[in-house]
Tab-separated table of C-alpha atoms in Angstrom:
chain	number	residue	atom	x	y	z
A	1	MET	CA	184.733	102.684	97.821
A	2	LEU	CA	184.984	100.179	94.978
A	3	ALA	CA	185.784	96.737	96.328
A	4	THR	CA	188.892	95.111	94.770
A	5	SER	CA	188.180	91.737	96.414
A	6	ARG	CA	187.744	88.780	94.077
A	7	ASP	CA	186.098	86.605	96.729
A	8	PRO	CA	183.239	84.425	95.469
A	9	ILE	CA	179.889	86.021	96.306
A	10	VAL	CA	176.369	84.724	96.850
A	11	ALA	CA	172.962	86.364	97.182
A	12	ILE	CA	169.261	85.849	96.735
A	13	ALA	CA	168.655	87.380	93.306
A	14	THR	CA	164.867	87.717	93.423
A	15	ALA	CA	162.767	90.301	95.206
A	16	PRO	CA	161.870	89.813	98.897
A	17	GLY	CA	158.577	88.113	99.668
A	18	ARG	CA	156.774	85.088	98.296
A	19	GLY	CA	156.781	84.169	94.607
A	20	ALA	CA	156.474	81.244	92.247
A	21	VAL	CA	160.224	81.139	91.616
A	22	GLY	CA	163.202	82.278	93.669
A	23	ILE	CA	166.852	82.406	92.612
A	24	VAL	CA	170.080	82.094	94.573
A	25	ARG	CA	173.082	83.260	92.538
A	26	VAL	CA	176.779	82.521	93.132
A	27	SER	CA	179.650	84.133	91.218
A	28	GLY	CA	183.409	83.709	91.473
A	29	ARG	CA	186.484	82.197	89.919
A	30	GLY	CA	187.054	78.438	90.028
A	31	LEU	CA	183.642	77.420	91.376
A	32	ALA	CA	183.467	73.988	89.700
A	33	ALA	CA	184.504	72.132	92.865
A	34	PHE	CA	182.044	74.119	94.939
A	35	ALA	CA	179.168	73.354	92.525
A	36	LEU	CA	180.013	69.644	92.578
A	37	ALA	CA	180.104	69.574	96.392
A	38	LEU	CA	176.832	71.514	96.655
A	39	LEU	CA	174.832	69.509	94.089
A	40	GLY	CA	176.603	66.157	94.053
A	41	ARG	CA	176.977	66.052	90.272
A	42	ASP	CA	178.596	67.856	87.377
A	43	LEU	CA	176.452	70.231	85.356
A	44	LYS	CA	176.488	70.841	81.625
A	45	PRO	CA	177.287	74.472	80.793
A	46	ARG	CA	174.289	76.669	79.981
A	47	GLU	CA	171.821	73.800	80.326
A	48	ALA	CA	169.086	73.649	82.966
A	49	THR	CA	169.258	70.557	85.178
A	50	TYR	CA	166.357	69.525	87.422
A	51	LEU	CA	167.546	68.043	90.719
A	52	PRO	CA	167.086	68.189	94.505
A	53	PHE	CA	168.874	70.827	96.536
A	54	ALA	CA	169.996	68.829	99.574
A	55	ASP	CA	170.973	69.960	103.057
A	56	GLY	CA	173.995	68.725	105.001
A	57	ALA	CA	172.180	65.519	105.969
A	58	GLY	CA	171.247	64.759	102.382
A	59	GLN	CA	167.590	65.697	102.828
A	60	PRO	CA	166.069	67.881	100.111
A	61	ILE	CA	165.530	71.527	100.943
A	62	ASP	CA	163.754	71.982	97.619
A	63	HIS	CA	163.665	70.645	94.063
A	64	GLY	CA	164.486	73.002	91.237
A	65	LEU	CA	166.726	73.938	88.326
A	66	ALA	CA	170.479	74.461	88.467
A	67	LEU	CA	172.265	76.412	85.741
A	68	TRP	CA	176.038	76.511	85.342
A	69	PHE	CA	177.787	79.282	83.371
A	70	PRO	CA	181.572	78.806	83.304
A	71	GLY	CA	183.490	82.055	83.002
A	72	PRO	CA	184.081	84.108	80.983
A	73	HIS	CA	180.809	83.219	79.241
A	74	SER	CA	178.516	84.483	81.983
A	75	TYR	CA	176.855	87.684	83.163
A	76	THR	CA	179.737	88.589	85.486
A	77	GLY	CA	182.547	87.096	83.391
A	78	GLU	CA	183.274	84.675	86.265
A	79	ASP	CA	181.878	81.211	86.973
A	80	VAL	CA	178.187	81.656	87.823
A	81	LEU	CA	175.864	79.117	89.439
A	82	GLU	CA	172.137	79.807	89.675
A	83	LEU	CA	169.738	77.772	91.771
A	84	GLN	CA	166.116	78.295	90.770
A	85	GLY	CA	163.669	76.946	93.311
A	86	HIS	CA	160.332	77.878	94.801
A	87	GLY	CA	160.079	81.509	95.823
A	88	GLY	CA	159.388	81.204	99.543
A	89	PRO	CA	161.633	83.352	101.742
A	90	VAL	CA	162.404	80.497	104.160
A	91	VAL	CA	163.371	78.130	101.328
A	92	LEU	CA	165.672	80.725	99.790
A	93	GLN	CA	167.322	81.499	103.116
A	94	LEU	CA	167.952	77.770	103.633
A	95	LEU	CA	169.540	77.509	100.172
A	96	LEU	CA	171.667	80.574	100.893
A	97	ALA	CA	172.808	79.122	104.225
A	98	ARG	CA	173.605	75.797	102.517
A	99	CYS	CA	175.823	77.567	99.965
A	100	LEU	CA	177.773	79.265	102.744
A	101	GLU	CA	178.030	75.980	104.643
A	102	VAL	CA	179.437	74.071	101.663
A	103	ALA	CA	181.796	76.929	100.874
A	104	ARG	CA	183.554	76.632	104.227
A	105	SER	CA	185.247	73.451	102.996
A	106	ASN	CA	185.380	74.166	99.246
A	107	ALA	CA	185.566	77.924	98.771
A	108	PRO	CA	186.176	79.412	102.223
A	109	THR	CA	186.093	83.023	101.039
A	110	LEU	CA	182.468	82.869	99.789
A	111	ARG	CA	180.569	85.822	101.237
A	112	LEU	CA	177.270	87.623	100.851
A	113	ALA	CA	177.212	90.009	97.900
A	114	ARG	CA	176.913	93.739	98.325
A	115	ALA	CA	174.205	95.698	96.521
A	116	GLY	CA	174.984	95.747	92.813
A	117	GLU	CA	178.126	93.636	93.117
A	118	PHE	CA	177.197	91.139	90.379
A	119	THR	CA	176.748	93.956	87.858
A	120	GLU	CA	179.852	95.691	89.209
A	121	ARG	CA	181.857	92.579	88.383
A	122	ALA	CA	180.297	92.452	84.926
A	123	PHE	CA	181.613	95.993	84.407
A	124	LEU	CA	185.071	95.244	85.834
A	125	ASN	CA	185.340	92.141	83.637
A	126	ASP	CA	184.393	94.100	80.486
A	127	LYS	CA	181.036	92.383	80.003
A	128	LEU	CA	179.270	95.765	80.183
A	129	ASP	CA	180.481	99.343	80.042
A	130	LEU	CA	179.365	101.757	82.761
A	131	ALA	CA	176.451	103.232	80.794
A	132	GLN	CA	175.142	99.717	80.127
A	133	ALA	CA	175.574	98.736	83.763
A	134	GLU	CA	173.550	101.762	84.867
A	135	ALA	CA	170.889	100.787	82.347
A	136	VAL	CA	170.414	97.509	84.225
A	137	ALA	CA	169.251	99.429	87.302
A	138	ASP	CA	167.223	101.835	85.164
A	139	LEU	CA	165.424	98.924	83.514
A	140	ILE	CA	164.520	97.495	86.923
A	141	ASP	CA	163.381	100.893	88.230
A	142	ALA	CA	161.521	102.008	85.084
A	143	SER	CA	158.155	103.532	85.987
A	144	THR	CA	156.704	103.667	82.454
A	145	GLU	CA	156.773	101.488	79.346
A	146	ALA	CA	158.705	104.156	77.442
A	147	ALA	CA	161.307	104.308	80.223
A	148	ALA	CA	161.692	100.528	80.172
A	149	ARG	CA	162.198	100.528	76.396
A	150	GLY	CA	164.734	103.354	76.670
A	151	ALA	CA	166.663	101.506	79.377
A	152	SER	CA	166.630	98.341	77.265
A	153	ARG	CA	168.165	100.245	74.348
A	154	SER	CA	170.882	101.646	76.609
A	155	LEU	CA	171.573	98.143	77.923
A	156	ALA	CA	171.864	96.945	74.322
A	157	GLY	CA	174.561	99.576	73.775
A	158	VAL	CA	172.709	102.251	71.777
A	159	PHE	CA	173.886	105.129	74.002
A	160	SER	CA	177.396	103.666	74.283
A	161	GLY	CA	177.539	103.405	70.495
A	162	ARG	CA	176.755	107.119	70.163
A	163	VAL	CA	179.508	107.917	72.657
A	164	HIS	CA	182.027	105.689	70.864
A	165	THR	CA	181.254	107.391	67.543
A	166	LEU	CA	181.969	110.773	69.122
A	167	ARG	CA	185.134	109.426	70.708
A	168	ASP	CA	186.467	108.033	67.426
A	169	ALA	CA	185.948	111.373	65.687
A	170	LEU	CA	187.598	113.148	68.597
A	171	VAL	CA	190.597	110.791	68.579
A	172	ASN	CA	191.090	111.374	64.852
A	173	LEU	CA	191.092	115.136	65.388
A	174	ARG	CA	193.531	114.815	68.277
A	175	MET	CA	195.899	112.838	66.042
A	176	LEU	CA	195.935	115.650	63.497
A	177	VAL	CA	196.704	118.275	66.121
A	178	GLU	CA	199.394	116.137	67.764
A	179	ALA	CA	200.991	115.507	64.359
A	180	THR	CA	201.186	119.233	63.718
A	181	LEU	CA	202.780	119.730	67.136
A	182	ASP	CA	205.286	116.902	66.617
A	183	PHE	CA	206.410	118.015	63.157
A	184	PRO	CA	206.331	121.838	63.139
A	185	GLU	CA	209.165	122.022	60.604
A	186	GLU	CA	207.191	120.222	57.903
A	187	ASP	CA	205.885	122.296	55.035
A	188	ILE	CA	202.625	120.351	55.003
A	189	ASP	CA	199.893	121.968	57.038
A	190	PHE	CA	198.226	118.912	58.504
A	191	LEU	CA	195.265	120.792	59.944
A	192	GLN	CA	194.358	122.671	56.811
A	193	LYS	CA	194.730	119.710	54.465
A	194	ALA	CA	192.654	117.452	56.741
A	195	ASP	CA	189.931	120.084	57.191
A	196	ALA	CA	190.362	120.158	60.985
A	197	THR	CA	187.958	123.078	61.283
A	198	GLY	CA	185.270	121.178	59.389
A	199	GLN	CA	185.917	118.024	61.427
A	200	LEU	CA	185.566	119.941	64.668
A	201	GLN	CA	182.313	121.553	63.540
A	202	ARG	CA	180.865	118.196	62.507
A	203	LEU	CA	181.896	116.817	65.873
A	204	ARG	CA	180.148	119.685	67.670
A	205	ASP	CA	177.004	119.125	65.591
A	206	ALA	CA	177.034	115.402	66.389
A	207	LEU	CA	177.513	116.180	70.081
A	208	ALA	CA	174.524	118.540	70.059
A	209	GLU	CA	172.374	115.756	68.601
A	210	VAL	CA	173.506	113.263	71.269
A	211	GLN	CA	172.904	115.864	73.988
A	212	ALA	CA	169.335	116.403	72.772
A	213	GLN	CA	168.694	112.651	72.788
A	214	ALA	CA	170.276	112.276	76.224
A	215	ARG	CA	168.092	115.039	77.674
A	216	GLN	CA	165.029	113.166	76.439
A	217	GLY	CA	166.374	109.966	77.968
A	218	ALA	CA	167.053	111.664	81.305
A	219	LEU	CA	163.507	113.000	81.278
A	220	LEU	CA	162.173	109.462	80.781
A	221	ARG	CA	164.234	108.273	83.725
A	222	ASP	CA	163.791	111.079	86.234
A	223	GLY	CA	160.558	112.713	85.128
A	224	LEU	CA	159.549	116.228	86.157
A	225	GLN	CA	158.691	117.569	89.612
A	226	VAL	CA	155.508	119.627	89.105
A	227	VAL	CA	154.187	121.547	92.119
A	228	ILE	CA	150.590	122.833	92.180
A	229	ALA	CA	150.501	126.110	94.098
A	230	GLY	CA	147.886	128.747	94.769
A	231	GLN	CA	145.461	130.177	97.286
A	232	PRO	CA	143.221	127.936	99.408
A	233	ASN	CA	140.177	126.510	97.608
A	234	ALA	CA	141.552	127.214	94.139
A	235	GLY	CA	141.053	123.518	93.332
A	236	LYS	CA	144.603	122.207	93.733
A	237	SER	CA	143.539	118.894	95.271
A	238	SER	CA	140.774	118.505	92.690
A	239	LEU	CA	143.322	119.040	89.926
A	240	LEU	CA	145.684	116.428	91.399
A	241	ASN	CA	142.805	113.944	91.616
A	242	ALA	CA	141.743	114.718	88.043
A	243	LEU	CA	145.250	114.273	86.644
A	244	ALA	CA	145.817	111.068	88.620
A	245	GLY	CA	142.368	109.662	87.885
A	246	ALA	CA	141.886	108.770	91.561
A	247	GLU	CA	140.681	110.382	94.773
A	248	LEU	CA	144.082	110.888	96.365
A	249	ALA	CA	143.565	114.189	98.144
A	250	ILE	CA	140.657	115.261	100.345
A	251	VAL	CA	138.505	117.943	98.711
A	252	THR	CA	136.179	120.184	100.779
A	253	PRO	CA	134.987	123.806	100.586
A	254	VAL	CA	136.824	124.525	103.848
A	255	ALA	CA	139.907	126.706	103.409
A	256	GLY	CA	143.077	124.970	104.585
A	257	THR	CA	141.835	121.393	104.077
A	258	THR	CA	145.184	120.334	102.615
A	259	ARG	CA	147.697	120.548	105.439
A	260	ASP	CA	150.559	118.508	104.018
A	261	VAL	CA	152.169	117.573	100.731
A	262	VAL	CA	150.372	114.952	98.614
A	263	GLN	CA	152.320	113.501	95.687
A	264	GLN	CA	151.385	111.204	92.814
A	265	THR	CA	153.389	110.102	89.786
A	266	ILE	CA	151.427	110.130	86.553
A	267	GLN	CA	152.598	109.434	83.025
A	268	ILE	CA	151.842	111.354	79.881
A	269	GLU	CA	152.966	109.653	76.675
A	270	GLY	CA	155.382	107.583	78.752
A	271	VAL	CA	156.966	110.565	80.532
A	272	PRO	CA	156.710	110.328	84.344
A	273	LEU	CA	155.469	113.518	85.993
A	274	HIS	CA	155.630	113.750	89.778
A	275	VAL	CA	152.647	116.016	90.570
A	276	ILE	CA	152.660	117.532	94.061
A	277	ASP	CA	149.626	119.078	95.764
A	278	THR	CA	150.464	121.594	98.484
A	279	ALA	CA	148.705	123.559	101.177
A	280	GLY	CA	146.977	126.743	100.067
A	281	LEU	CA	149.243	129.780	100.275
A	282	ARG	CA	147.869	132.596	102.384
A	283	ASP	CA	148.899	135.080	105.030
A	284	SER	CA	145.985	135.397	107.447
A	285	PRO	CA	145.449	135.595	111.205
A	286	ASP	CA	143.089	132.622	110.825
A	287	VAL	CA	145.989	130.299	109.952
A	288	ASP	CA	146.593	127.847	112.808
A	289	GLU	CA	149.932	126.260	113.692
A	290	VAL	CA	149.326	123.078	111.681
A	291	GLU	CA	148.344	124.964	108.529
A	292	LYS	CA	151.319	127.276	108.969
A	293	ILE	CA	153.640	124.254	108.891
A	294	GLY	CA	151.834	123.028	105.754
A	295	ILE	CA	152.417	126.388	104.042
A	296	GLU	CA	156.103	126.281	104.975
A	297	ARG	CA	156.377	122.815	103.458
A	298	ALA	CA	154.589	124.050	100.355
A	299	TRP	CA	157.240	126.724	99.810
A	300	GLU	CA	159.983	124.151	100.399
A	301	ARG	CA	158.585	121.963	97.608
A	302	ILE	CA	158.103	124.977	95.335
A	303	GLN	CA	161.789	125.817	95.727
A	304	ARG	CA	162.729	122.297	94.550
A	305	ALA	CA	160.247	122.178	91.658
A	306	ASP	CA	161.110	121.698	87.995
A	307	ALA	CA	157.873	123.516	87.095
A	308	VAL	CA	155.075	125.246	89.026
A	309	LEU	CA	151.374	125.255	88.193
A	310	PHE	CA	150.043	128.488	89.688
A	311	LEU	CA	146.357	127.677	90.053
A	312	HIS	CA	143.877	130.581	90.035
A	313	ASP	CA	140.165	130.549	90.892
A	314	LEU	CA	138.018	132.028	88.105
A	315	SER	CA	134.975	132.258	90.379
A	316	ARG	CA	136.824	134.722	92.645
A	317	SER	CA	139.049	136.373	90.088
A	318	GLU	CA	137.241	139.730	90.111
A	319	GLY	CA	137.525	140.242	93.887
A	320	ALA	CA	140.030	142.878	94.974
A	321	ASP	CA	141.250	140.858	97.973
A	322	TYR	CA	141.717	137.752	95.847
A	323	GLN	CA	143.647	139.684	93.199
A	324	ALA	CA	145.907	141.203	95.852
A	325	ALA	CA	146.639	137.769	97.366
A	326	ASP	CA	147.396	136.313	93.928
A	327	ALA	CA	149.723	139.213	93.184
A	328	SER	CA	151.550	138.583	96.457
A	329	ILE	CA	152.010	134.884	95.619
A	330	ALA	CA	153.219	135.772	92.116
A	331	ALA	CA	155.798	138.159	93.568
A	332	SER	CA	157.003	135.513	96.014
A	333	LEU	CA	157.299	132.954	93.223
A	334	ALA	CA	159.320	135.389	91.121
A	335	SER	CA	161.736	136.035	93.970
A	336	THR	CA	161.940	132.377	95.067
A	337	LEU	CA	162.257	130.400	91.843
A	338	PRO	CA	165.345	130.258	89.601
A	339	ALA	CA	164.889	131.939	86.239
A	340	ASP	CA	164.850	128.592	84.388
A	341	VAL	CA	161.901	127.145	86.367
A	342	PRO	CA	158.711	127.793	84.373
A	343	VAL	CA	155.451	128.942	86.001
A	344	LEU	CA	152.271	127.937	84.189
A	345	HIS	CA	149.227	130.025	85.151
A	346	VAL	CA	146.141	127.780	85.181
A	347	TRP	CA	142.668	129.278	85.709
A	348	ASN	CA	140.381	126.699	87.310
A	349	LYS	CA	136.589	126.469	87.791
A	350	LEU	CA	135.726	127.368	84.221
A	351	ASP	CA	132.414	125.586	84.861
A	352	GLN	CA	131.534	128.156	87.546
A	353	ALA	CA	132.608	131.274	85.672
A	354	PRO	CA	132.185	130.657	81.936
A	355	ALA	CA	131.594	134.359	81.255
A	356	VAL	CA	134.947	135.458	82.672
A	357	ALA	CA	137.299	136.294	79.814
A	358	VAL	CA	140.483	134.239	80.096
A	359	THR	CA	142.665	133.636	77.095
A	360	ASP	CA	145.061	130.757	76.742
A	361	ALA	CA	146.810	132.406	73.835
A	362	GLN	CA	149.705	133.294	76.114
A	363	ALA	CA	152.324	130.586	76.555
A	364	ASP	CA	151.927	130.496	80.323
A	365	THR	CA	148.121	130.667	80.679
A	366	LEU	CA	145.433	127.996	80.458
A	367	ALA	CA	141.754	127.765	81.511
A	368	ILE	CA	140.347	124.466	82.830
A	369	SER	CA	137.670	122.833	84.935
A	370	ALA	CA	139.228	120.196	87.207
A	371	LYS	CA	135.745	119.113	88.255
A	372	HIS	CA	134.496	118.325	84.741
A	373	GLY	CA	137.812	117.649	83.005
A	374	THR	CA	137.572	120.580	80.614
A	375	GLY	CA	140.996	121.604	79.336
A	376	LEU	CA	142.890	118.759	81.065
A	377	GLU	CA	144.224	117.293	77.821
A	378	ALA	CA	145.549	120.718	76.812
A	379	LEU	CA	147.129	120.959	80.267
A	380	ARG	CA	148.799	117.567	79.858
A	381	GLN	CA	150.274	118.631	76.523
A	382	ARG	CA	151.448	121.913	78.041
A	383	LEU	CA	153.161	119.952	80.822
A	384	LEU	CA	154.975	117.850	78.226
A	385	SER	CA	156.061	121.039	76.518
A	386	LEU	CA	157.348	122.448	79.808
A	387	ALA	CA	159.279	119.235	80.363
A	388	GLY	CA	160.961	119.620	76.977
A	389	TRP	CA	159.524	116.403	75.544
A	390	GLN	CA	159.988	116.121	71.797
A	391	HIS	CA	158.431	112.746	70.907
A	392	ALA	CA	161.786	111.166	70.089
A	393	GLY	CA	160.268	107.906	68.845
A	394	ASP	CA	161.714	104.404	68.957
A	395	GLY	CA	165.379	105.428	68.927
A	396	LEU	CA	165.395	106.903	72.425
A	397	PHE	CA	167.877	105.632	74.996
A	398	MET	CA	168.057	106.165	78.757
A	399	ALA	CA	170.440	108.708	80.266
A	400	ARG	CA	171.283	110.090	83.686
A	401	GLU	CA	172.186	113.496	85.061
A	402	ARG	CA	175.865	112.532	85.279
A	403	HIS	CA	175.781	111.734	81.547
A	404	LEU	CA	174.309	115.170	80.802
A	405	GLN	CA	176.983	116.838	82.915
A	406	ALA	CA	179.743	114.931	81.140
A	407	LEU	CA	178.334	115.871	77.720
A	408	ARG	CA	178.144	119.532	78.789
A	409	ARG	CA	181.821	119.428	79.740
A	410	VAL	CA	182.646	117.882	76.364
A	411	GLY	CA	180.758	120.727	74.706
A	412	ASP	CA	182.627	123.347	76.743
A	413	HIS	CA	185.989	121.870	75.740
A	414	LEU	CA	184.985	121.669	72.075
A	415	ASP	CA	183.830	125.298	72.170
A	416	ALA	CA	187.202	126.275	73.609
A	417	SER	CA	188.904	124.161	70.924
A	418	HIS	CA	186.988	125.976	68.198
A	419	ALA	CA	188.184	129.342	69.496
A	420	LEU	CA	191.781	128.115	69.745
A	421	LEU	CA	191.719	126.574	66.292
A	422	GLN	CA	191.171	130.016	64.817
A	423	ALA	CA	194.572	131.013	66.263
A	424	ARG	CA	196.230	127.598	65.856
A	425	ALA	CA	199.704	128.926	65.100
A	426	GLU	CA	199.996	130.319	68.624
A	427	HIS	CA	197.851	127.962	70.683
A	428	LEU	CA	198.197	124.444	69.270
A	429	ASP	CA	199.384	123.067	72.624
A	430	LEU	CA	196.302	124.496	74.354
A	431	LEU	CA	194.107	123.107	71.561
A	432	ALA	CA	195.580	119.644	72.085
A	433	GLU	CA	194.883	119.876	75.817
A	434	GLU	CA	191.264	120.951	75.313
A	435	LEU	CA	190.686	118.015	72.969
A	436	ARG	CA	192.288	115.657	75.493
A	437	LEU	CA	190.000	116.943	78.256
A	438	ALA	CA	186.995	116.544	75.954
A	439	GLN	CA	187.896	112.899	75.338
A	440	GLN	CA	188.408	112.344	79.063
A	441	ALA	CA	184.963	113.747	79.878
A	442	LEU	CA	183.424	111.586	77.151
A	443	SER	CA	185.148	108.475	78.498
A	444	GLU	CA	183.604	109.029	81.934
A	445	ILE	CA	180.203	108.078	80.497
A	446	THR	CA	181.239	104.548	79.549
A	447	GLY	CA	183.644	104.144	82.454
A	448	GLU	CA	186.905	104.150	80.516
A	449	PHE	CA	187.999	106.993	82.775
A	450	THR	CA	186.104	106.904	86.071
A	451	ALA	CA	187.066	107.375	89.712
A	452	ASP	CA	186.532	104.425	92.069
A	453	ASP	CA	184.399	106.484	94.458
A	454	LEU	CA	181.954	107.226	91.608
A	455	LEU	CA	181.720	103.521	90.800
A	456	GLY	CA	181.013	102.751	94.436
A	457	GLU	CA	178.249	105.352	94.503
A	458	ILE	CA	176.657	104.047	91.294
A	459	PHE	CA	176.590	100.357	92.205
A	460	SER	CA	175.540	100.906	95.819
A	461	ARG	CA	172.141	102.027	94.493
A	462	PHE	CA	171.482	98.649	92.854
A	463	CYS	CA	169.391	95.959	94.522
A	464	ILE	CA	170.984	92.995	96.283
A	465	GLY	CA	171.531	90.066	93.907
A	466	LYS	CA	171.995	92.295	90.827
């Protein structure tokens, strides 16, 4: 649940472990007396002051910089004190303990901060909206340069600006509909004169554009779960190693070498792809108990995949037994996977069977050699295509699944509004309600309309000290 407490909070704001610099951060209302008692002198706002950080006996724990940000001109909107010292864990723990010690006589409610509580307070004090607050965590967690740049744009308010533009257009349309409802006796047809139908269509077009951008942003953040599946010795582990550029998985000619799931995140043009190597799929009396568990885990990962690379072995492709086993796997994939999960058929070992005719003209077929790297660049581009990547350029912002869901609900309500607008004389009250629900769903993105339990879930995933 979202904490309503306004107690002053303190935390170590740098990552665990040793470092050149470590930061202890304090935030709360009316902290001037506490800062004076802790440091023994007044600080100039927003100016770094070099001084000793003393313990209760007046002996220095460390020497470093103190920065004082009186509220509301601070990250959280409250008074914020930052102590920047050397980044040893013992030193930082001593500084933290000293803050709590001083607080017992100057700010007795000072307590350790929860995960994400500093950013939560920034949101509650209107320093950031919810989409910007989430971008803080996304920037910290970014796994690629493109993801970091997208998160930075969201933090700067690019995504929020798109949402506010949609909201303003939606509010204007709602005003027209409400006016028509409030003054039905007027001869003036508000909706027709104001081109309500055209306004709604332009709003739907603008929403579709934001949805497309948000899907690209969500892809940058979450990436794509790609499972490599196929019979034993098709070259799955070799393909993982080739894509990752490292020897991650053991490769031998022995069937059943891979017994468990091996995963590696790679990036292609800044898009993170989580590539998963699995045990070879087969139904044979030679399968021992350990390999059987590996096959079960393989199917579990296949069921959770965003895309499946069905790897075939060109060197065995003309064997009747091999073809029958491949057909069995294909049937199982068809019955297991949802219709929207793509299966890319990749024919490996082109170096061993160059004479075998395999065409990659079909959208779901590609021939490669994992051993020599032949066809890997085409495979990477095909993976980007499967992911839905559209090279959005420098204007891309970060987005999350909850944002996509909210935008889908907005679209559903606008679609319903379009249908009702065609029969406006009979259904204007329903039209007004659909537009209201659309605005409500849109406001959930920036936190103007958000349940406390959702806020608690979002900020609990932040790191301590942020």
